[in-house]
CSV table of C-alpha atoms in Angstrom, one decimal:
chain,number,residue,atom,x,y,z
C,5,UNK,CA,159.5,85.4,100.5
C,6,UNK,CA,160.1,83.0,97.7
C,7,UNK,CA,158.1,85.3,95.5
C,8,UNK,CA,158.6,89.0,96.3
C,9,UNK,CA,155.7,91.2,97.0
C,10,UNK,CA,156.7,93.8,94.5
C,11,UNK,CA,157.2,91.2,91.8
C,12,UNK,CA,154.0,89.4,92.5
C,13,UNK,CA,151.8,92.4,92.8
C,14,UNK,CA,153.4,94.3,89.9
C,15,UNK,CA,153.0,91.6,87.2
C,16,UNK,CA,150.5,93.2,84.9
C,17,UNK,CA,150.4,90.3,82.5
C,18,UNK,CA,149.5,87.9,85.3
C,19,UNK,CA,146.9,90.3,86.5
C,20,UNK,CA,145.2,90.5,83.1
C,21,UNK,CA,145.1,86.8,82.8
C,22,UNK,CA,143.7,86.2,86.3
C,23,UNK,CA,141.3,89.1,86.9
C,24,UNK,CA,138.3,87.1,85.4
C,25,UNK,CA,139.4,83.7,86.5
C,26,UNK,CA,138.7,83.6,90.2
C,27,UNK,CA,135.8,81.2,90.4
C,28,UNK,CA,138.0,78.1,90.0
C,29,UNK,CA,140.4,79.1,92.8
C,30,UNK,CA,138.1,78.7,95.8
C,31,UNK,CA,139.3,76.3,98.4
C,32,UNK,CA,139.6,76.1,102.1
C,33,UNK,CA,142.9,74.1,102.0
C,34,UNK,CA,144.8,74.2,98.8
C,35,UNK,CA,148.3,73.4,100.0
C,36,UNK,CA,149.4,70.2,101.7
C,37,UNK,CA,147.1,68.0,103.8
C,38,UNK,CA,146.2,70.1,106.8
C,39,UNK,CA,142.5,70.2,107.8
C,40,UNK,CA,140.4,73.4,107.8
C,41,UNK,CA,138.4,74.8,110.6
C,42,UNK,CA,135.9,76.2,108.1
C,43,UNK,CA,134.0,74.4,105.3
C,44,UNK,CA,135.6,74.2,101.9
C,45,UNK,CA,133.9,76.2,99.2
C,46,UNK,CA,132.9,74.8,95.9
C,47,UNK,CA,134.8,75.6,92.8
C,48,UNK,CA,132.2,78.2,91.7
C,49,UNK,CA,131.7,79.8,95.1
C,50,UNK,CA,131.0,83.5,95.4
C,51,UNK,CA,130.6,85.7,98.4
C,52,UNK,CA,127.3,85.2,100.2
C,53,UNK,CA,124.9,87.9,101.4
C,54,UNK,CA,125.0,86.4,104.9
C,55,UNK,CA,127.1,88.7,107.1
C,56,UNK,CA,128.8,85.8,108.7
C,57,UNK,CA,129.7,84.0,105.5
C,58,UNK,CA,133.1,85.3,104.4
C,59,UNK,CA,135.3,84.6,101.4
C,60,UNK,CA,139.0,85.4,102.1
C,61,UNK,CA,141.2,86.1,99.1
C,62,UNK,CA,145.0,86.6,98.9
C,63,UNK,CA,147.7,87.6,96.5
C,64,UNK,CA,149.9,85.0,94.8
C,65,UNK,CA,152.8,84.6,97.2
C,66,UNK,CA,153.2,82.7,100.4
C,67,UNK,CA,153.3,85.4,103.0
C,68,UNK,CA,150.0,86.9,101.8
C,69,UNK,CA,148.3,83.4,101.6
C,70,UNK,CA,149.4,82.7,105.2
C,71,UNK,CA,147.9,86.1,106.3
C,72,UNK,CA,144.7,85.2,104.6
C,73,UNK,CA,144.5,81.9,106.5
C,74,UNK,CA,145.3,83.7,109.8
C,75,UNK,CA,142.5,86.3,109.4
C,76,UNK,CA,140.1,83.6,108.1
C,77,UNK,CA,141.0,81.2,110.8
C,78,UNK,CA,140.3,83.7,113.5
C,79,UNK,CA,136.9,84.4,112.0
C,80,UNK,CA,136.1,80.7,111.7
C,81,UNK,CA,137.0,80.1,115.3
C,82,UNK,CA,134.3,82.7,116.2
C,83,UNK,CA,131.6,80.9,114.2
C,84,UNK,CA,131.9,82.5,110.8
C,85,UNK,CA,131.6,80.3,107.7
C,86,UNK,CA,134.9,81.0,105.9
C,87,UNK,CA,136.1,79.9,102.5
C,88,UNK,CA,139.2,80.9,100.7
C,89,UNK,CA,140.4,82.0,97.3
C,90,UNK,CA,144.1,81.9,97.7
C,91,UNK,CA,146.8,83.0,95.3
C,92,UNK,CA,144.4,85.0,93.1
C,93,UNK,CA,147.2,87.0,91.5
C,94,UNK,CA,148.3,90.6,91.4
C,95,UNK,CA,146.6,93.6,93.0
C,96,UNK,CA,144.9,94.4,89.7
C,97,UNK,CA,143.2,91.0,90.0
C,98,UNK,CA,142.2,90.7,93.6
C,99,UNK,CA,141.0,94.3,94.3
C,100,UNK,CA,138.4,94.2,91.5
C,101,UNK,CA,137.3,90.8,92.9
C,102,UNK,CA,136.8,92.6,96.3
C,103,UNK,CA,135.0,95.4,94.6
C,104,UNK,CA,132.5,93.1,92.8
C,105,UNK,CA,131.9,90.9,95.8
C,106,UNK,CA,133.7,87.7,94.7
C,107,UNK,CA,135.8,88.0,97.8
C,108,UNK,CA,135.1,89.8,101.1
C,109,UNK,CA,138.4,90.2,102.8
C,110,UNK,CA,142.0,90.4,101.7
C,111,UNK,CA,145.3,91.3,103.5
C,112,UNK,CA,147.0,94.3,102.0
C,113,UNK,CA,150.1,96.4,102.3
C,114,UNK,CA,149.4,100.0,103.1
C,115,UNK,CA,151.8,102.0,100.9
C,116,UNK,CA,151.3,99.9,97.9
C,117,UNK,CA,147.5,99.9,98.3
C,118,UNK,CA,147.5,103.7,98.5
C,119,UNK,CA,149.6,103.9,95.4
C,120,UNK,CA,147.0,101.7,93.6
C,121,UNK,CA,144.1,103.9,94.8
C,122,UNK,CA,145.8,107.2,94.2
C,123,UNK,CA,148.6,107.5,91.7
C,124,UNK,CA,149.5,111.0,92.9
C,125,UNK,CA,149.8,110.0,96.6
C,126,UNK,CA,153.1,110.8,98.3
C,127,UNK,CA,152.2,110.0,101.9
C,128,UNK,CA,155.0,108.1,103.7
C,129,UNK,CA,154.1,107.8,107.4
C,130,UNK,CA,151.6,105.3,108.7
C,131,UNK,CA,149.0,107.9,109.7
C,132,UNK,CA,149.2,109.8,106.4
C,133,UNK,CA,149.0,106.6,104.4
C,134,UNK,CA,145.9,105.5,106.5
C,135,UNK,CA,144.2,108.8,105.8
C,136,UNK,CA,144.9,108.5,102.1
C,137,UNK,CA,143.5,105.0,102.0
C,138,UNK,CA,140.4,105.9,104.0
C,139,UNK,CA,139.7,108.7,101.5
C,140,UNK,CA,139.8,106.4,98.5
C,141,UNK,CA,138.9,102.9,99.7
C,142,UNK,CA,135.2,103.5,99.2
C,143,UNK,CA,135.6,103.1,95.5
C,144,UNK,CA,136.2,99.4,96.1
C,145,UNK,CA,133.0,99.1,98.2
C,146,UNK,CA,135.4,98.2,101.0
C,147,UNK,CA,136.8,99.5,104.3
C,148,UNK,CA,140.3,99.4,105.7
C,149,UNK,CA,140.6,98.0,109.2
C,150,UNK,CA,143.3,98.6,111.7
C,151,UNK,CA,147.0,98.5,110.6
C,152,UNK,CA,149.1,95.8,112.1
C,153,UNK,CA,152.5,96.6,113.4
C,154,UNK,CA,153.7,94.0,111.0
C,155,UNK,CA,155.2,95.4,107.8
C,156,UNK,CA,156.9,94.1,104.7
C,157,UNK,CA,158.7,96.9,103.0
C,158,UNK,CA,161.9,97.8,101.2
C,159,UNK,CA,164.8,97.8,103.7
C,160,UNK,CA,168.4,98.6,103.3
C,161,UNK,CA,170.7,96.0,104.8
C,162,UNK,CA,174.4,95.6,105.5
C,163,UNK,CA,176.4,92.8,107.0
C,164,UNK,CA,177.0,92.9,110.8
C,165,UNK,CA,180.8,93.3,110.3
C,166,UNK,CA,180.3,96.3,107.9
C,167,UNK,CA,177.8,97.9,110.3
C,168,UNK,CA,180.3,97.6,113.2
C,169,UNK,CA,183.2,98.8,111.1
C,170,UNK,CA,181.4,101.9,110.0
C,171,UNK,CA,179.2,102.5,113.0
C,172,UNK,CA,176.0,102.1,111.0
C,173,UNK,CA,172.5,101.9,112.5
C,174,UNK,CA,170.4,104.2,110.1
C,175,UNK,CA,170.4,105.1,106.4
C,176,UNK,CA,171.7,108.5,107.4
C,177,UNK,CA,174.8,106.9,108.8
C,178,UNK,CA,175.8,105.8,105.3
C,179,UNK,CA,177.1,109.4,104.8
C,180,UNK,CA,180.1,108.5,106.9
C,181,UNK,CA,180.8,105.1,105.2
C,182,UNK,CA,182.8,106.4,102.2
C,183,UNK,CA,181.8,105.2,98.7
C,184,UNK,CA,179.4,102.3,98.9
C,185,UNK,CA,177.8,100.1,96.3
C,186,UNK,CA,174.1,99.4,96.7
C,187,UNK,CA,172.3,96.4,95.1
C,188,UNK,CA,168.6,96.5,94.3
C,189,UNK,CA,166.2,95.8,91.5
C,190,UNK,CA,166.9,97.8,88.3
C,191,UNK,CA,163.9,100.2,88.9
C,192,UNK,CA,165.6,101.4,92.1
C,193,UNK,CA,167.8,103.5,90.0
C,194,UNK,CA,164.9,105.7,88.9
C,195,UNK,CA,162.3,105.3,91.7
C,196,UNK,CA,161.6,108.4,93.8
C,197,UNK,CA,162.4,106.3,96.8
C,198,UNK,CA,165.4,104.7,95.3
C,199,UNK,CA,168.8,106.3,94.5
C,200,UNK,CA,167.1,109.6,93.8
C,201,UNK,CA,165.5,109.5,97.2
C,202,UNK,CA,168.8,108.6,99.0
C,203,UNK,CA,170.2,111.8,97.4
C,204,UNK,CA,167.3,114.1,98.0
C,205,UNK,CA,166.0,112.9,101.3
C,206,UNK,CA,169.3,111.8,103.0
C,207,UNK,CA,171.8,113.9,101.0
C,208,UNK,CA,173.8,110.8,100.1
C,209,UNK,CA,176.2,111.4,97.2
C,210,UNK,CA,178.4,108.5,97.9
C,211,UNK,CA,176.2,105.7,96.6
C,212,UNK,CA,177.1,103.6,93.5
C,213,UNK,CA,174.3,101.5,92.2
C,214,UNK,CA,174.4,97.9,91.0
C,215,UNK,CA,171.2,96.4,89.5
C,216,UNK,CA,170.4,92.8,90.5
C,217,UNK,CA,167.1,91.7,89.2
C,218,UNK,CA,166.1,89.1,91.9
C,219,UNK,CA,164.0,91.2,94.3
C,220,UNK,CA,166.6,90.9,97.1
C,221,UNK,CA,167.0,87.2,96.6
C,222,UNK,CA,170.0,84.8,96.5
C,223,UNK,CA,172.1,86.7,94.0
C,224,UNK,CA,171.7,90.0,95.9
C,225,UNK,CA,172.5,88.2,99.2
C,226,UNK,CA,175.6,86.6,97.7
C,227,UNK,CA,176.8,90.0,96.4
C,228,UNK,CA,176.3,91.5,99.9
C,229,UNK,CA,177.9,88.8,102.0
C,230,UNK,CA,180.9,88.6,99.6
C,231,UNK,CA,181.4,92.4,99.8
C,232,UNK,CA,180.8,92.9,96.1
C,233,UNK,CA,178.2,95.4,97.3
C,234,UNK,CA,178.0,96.9,100.8
C,235,UNK,CA,174.3,97.7,100.9
C,236,UNK,CA,171.3,95.7,99.6
C,237,UNK,CA,167.6,96.4,99.3
C,238,UNK,CA,165.9,93.3,100.7
C,239,UNK,CA,162.2,93.1,101.6
C,240,UNK,CA,161.9,93.3,105.4
C,241,UNK,CA,160.3,90.0,106.0
C,242,UNK,CA,162.8,87.9,103.9
C,243,UNK,CA,164.2,85.0,105.9
C,244,UNK,CA,167.7,85.6,104.7
C,245,UNK,CA,168.0,88.8,106.8
C,246,UNK,CA,167.7,86.8,110.0
C,247,UNK,CA,169.5,83.8,108.7
C,248,UNK,CA,172.6,85.8,107.8
C,249,UNK,CA,172.4,88.2,110.8
C,250,UNK,CA,172.2,91.2,108.5
C,251,UNK,CA,171.7,94.7,110.0
C,252,UNK,CA,168.7,96.5,108.7
C,253,UNK,CA,169.3,100.3,108.7
C,254,UNK,CA,166.5,102.3,110.2
C,255,UNK,CA,164.7,104.9,108.0
C,256,UNK,CA,164.2,107.9,110.3
C,257,UNK,CA,163.2,110.2,107.4
C,258,UNK,CA,160.6,107.8,105.9
C,259,UNK,CA,162.2,107.3,102.5
C,260,UNK,CA,160.1,104.2,102.1
C,261,UNK,CA,156.4,104.4,102.6
C,262,UNK,CA,154.7,102.5,105.4
C,263,UNK,CA,153.9,99.0,104.2
C,264,UNK,CA,152.1,97.8,107.3
C,265,UNK,CA,149.7,94.9,106.8
C,266,UNK,CA,146.1,96.2,106.6
C,267,UNK,CA,143.1,93.9,106.1
C,268,UNK,CA,140.5,95.2,103.6
C,269,UNK,CA,136.9,94.1,104.0
C,270,UNK,CA,133.8,94.5,102.0
C,271,UNK,CA,131.5,97.2,103.5
C,272,UNK,CA,128.6,94.8,103.4
C,273,UNK,CA,130.5,92.4,105.8
C,274,UNK,CA,132.1,95.1,108.0
C,275,UNK,CA,130.1,94.5,111.1
C,276,UNK,CA,131.4,95.6,114.5
C,277,UNK,CA,131.8,91.9,115.5
C,278,UNK,CA,133.9,91.1,112.4
C,279,UNK,CA,136.0,94.3,112.8
C,280,UNK,CA,136.7,93.4,116.5
C,281,UNK,CA,137.9,89.9,115.6
C,282,UNK,CA,140.1,91.1,112.7
C,283,UNK,CA,141.5,94.1,114.5
C,284,UNK,CA,142.3,91.8,117.4
C,285,UNK,CA,144.5,89.7,115.1
C,286,UNK,CA,146.2,92.7,113.6
C,287,UNK,CA,147.0,94.0,117.1
C,288,UNK,CA,149.1,90.9,117.8
C,289,UNK,CA,150.8,90.6,114.3
C,290,UNK,CA,154.4,91.8,114.2
C,291,UNK,CA,157.1,92.0,111.6
C,292,UNK,CA,159.0,89.5,113.6
C,293,UNK,CA,156.0,87.1,113.2
C,294,UNK,CA,156.1,87.6,109.4
C,295,UNK,CA,159.8,86.8,109.4
C,296,UNK,CA,159.3,83.7,111.4
C,297,UNK,CA,156.3,82.5,109.3
C,298,UNK,CA,158.3,83.1,106.1
C,299,UNK,CA,161.3,81.2,107.5
C,300,UNK,CA,159.1,78.3,108.4
C,301,UNK,CA,157.3,78.4,105.0
C,302,UNK,CA,160.6,78.3,103.1
C,303,UNK,CA,161.9,75.3,105.1
C,304,UNK,CA,162.9,72.0,103.5
C,305,UNK,CA,159.7,70.3,104.8
C,306,UNK,CA,157.5,72.8,103.0
C,307,UNK,CA,154.8,73.1,105.6
C,308,UNK,CA,151.2,73.7,104.9
C,309,UNK,CA,150.3,77.4,104.9
C,310,UNK,CA,147.0,76.9,106.7
C,311,UNK,CA,148.8,74.8,109.3
C,312,UNK,CA,151.3,77.6,109.9
C,313,UNK,CA,148.4,80.0,110.3
C,314,UNK,CA,146.6,77.8,112.8
C,315,UNK,CA,149.7,77.4,114.8
C,316,UNK,CA,150.2,81.2,114.9
C,317,UNK,CA,146.7,81.7,116.1
C,318,UNK,CA,147.1,79.1,118.8
C,319,UNK,CA,150.4,80.6,119.9
C,320,UNK,CA,148.8,84.1,120.2
C,321,UNK,CA,145.9,82.8,122.2
C,322,UNK,CA,143.1,82.8,119.6
């Protein structure tokens, strides 16, 4: 992603500025010139009481905007009147908008959503995270629908040559790699699921840490491929993983919480028909799809996000 999920959703200053400024964001096609299958909303649009009138919101980074258009597009194809408020801002902006009815549906990431709802939560696996969300989501006047297989989470990556040399497939295998330097955002040094977690969960005492404050971006990638560092924390749907044939180490002990995509919908709109449509989309959405969509979105031709969403829906048979 050109803007990382953690950076975009953790920007408190941006959230404060945007929480009350959603009305002017409504649009059914804000990027490029692609046409919409649903009517554009007016600048002051708010969510309607009609169960088949849906306002889809999204966070302020490309992947989440595309997801919003995917879910919204599937609903529009089934006769729903769909409008969009894309790029609202951080979680602290768009979840209150969901709570007060300014938007009705937003794509979320499970582990981060649970942390927002319950600061004391320590669930890691998908089922435990889902249970935690279900216990708290009512405070937002909302319901969590089915998790997609697709996830966008922290992932530890090595070059293919280093993986082959050391026989690495999982994080646990780093124990046999000798002293290695790991690059990540500065907070990884103190996060429970950062260096401390590598020590406590995996017993790794051989990790040196190098802070690179670009969210697994170009500077981190350059350090990894040039062997300045041997391991890098890069978000799992970042195109550079595929483009550079990096090996993502599996996380068998669930150091990183599940970050599966989960659509959140207003309880007032959560009809069985809507749930069936949205859950059908989630059932076909994979992490590989997110990687492919992000790769296309970051291409030199800068394609329209809504067009990418429509192409995905067509490809998947919607």
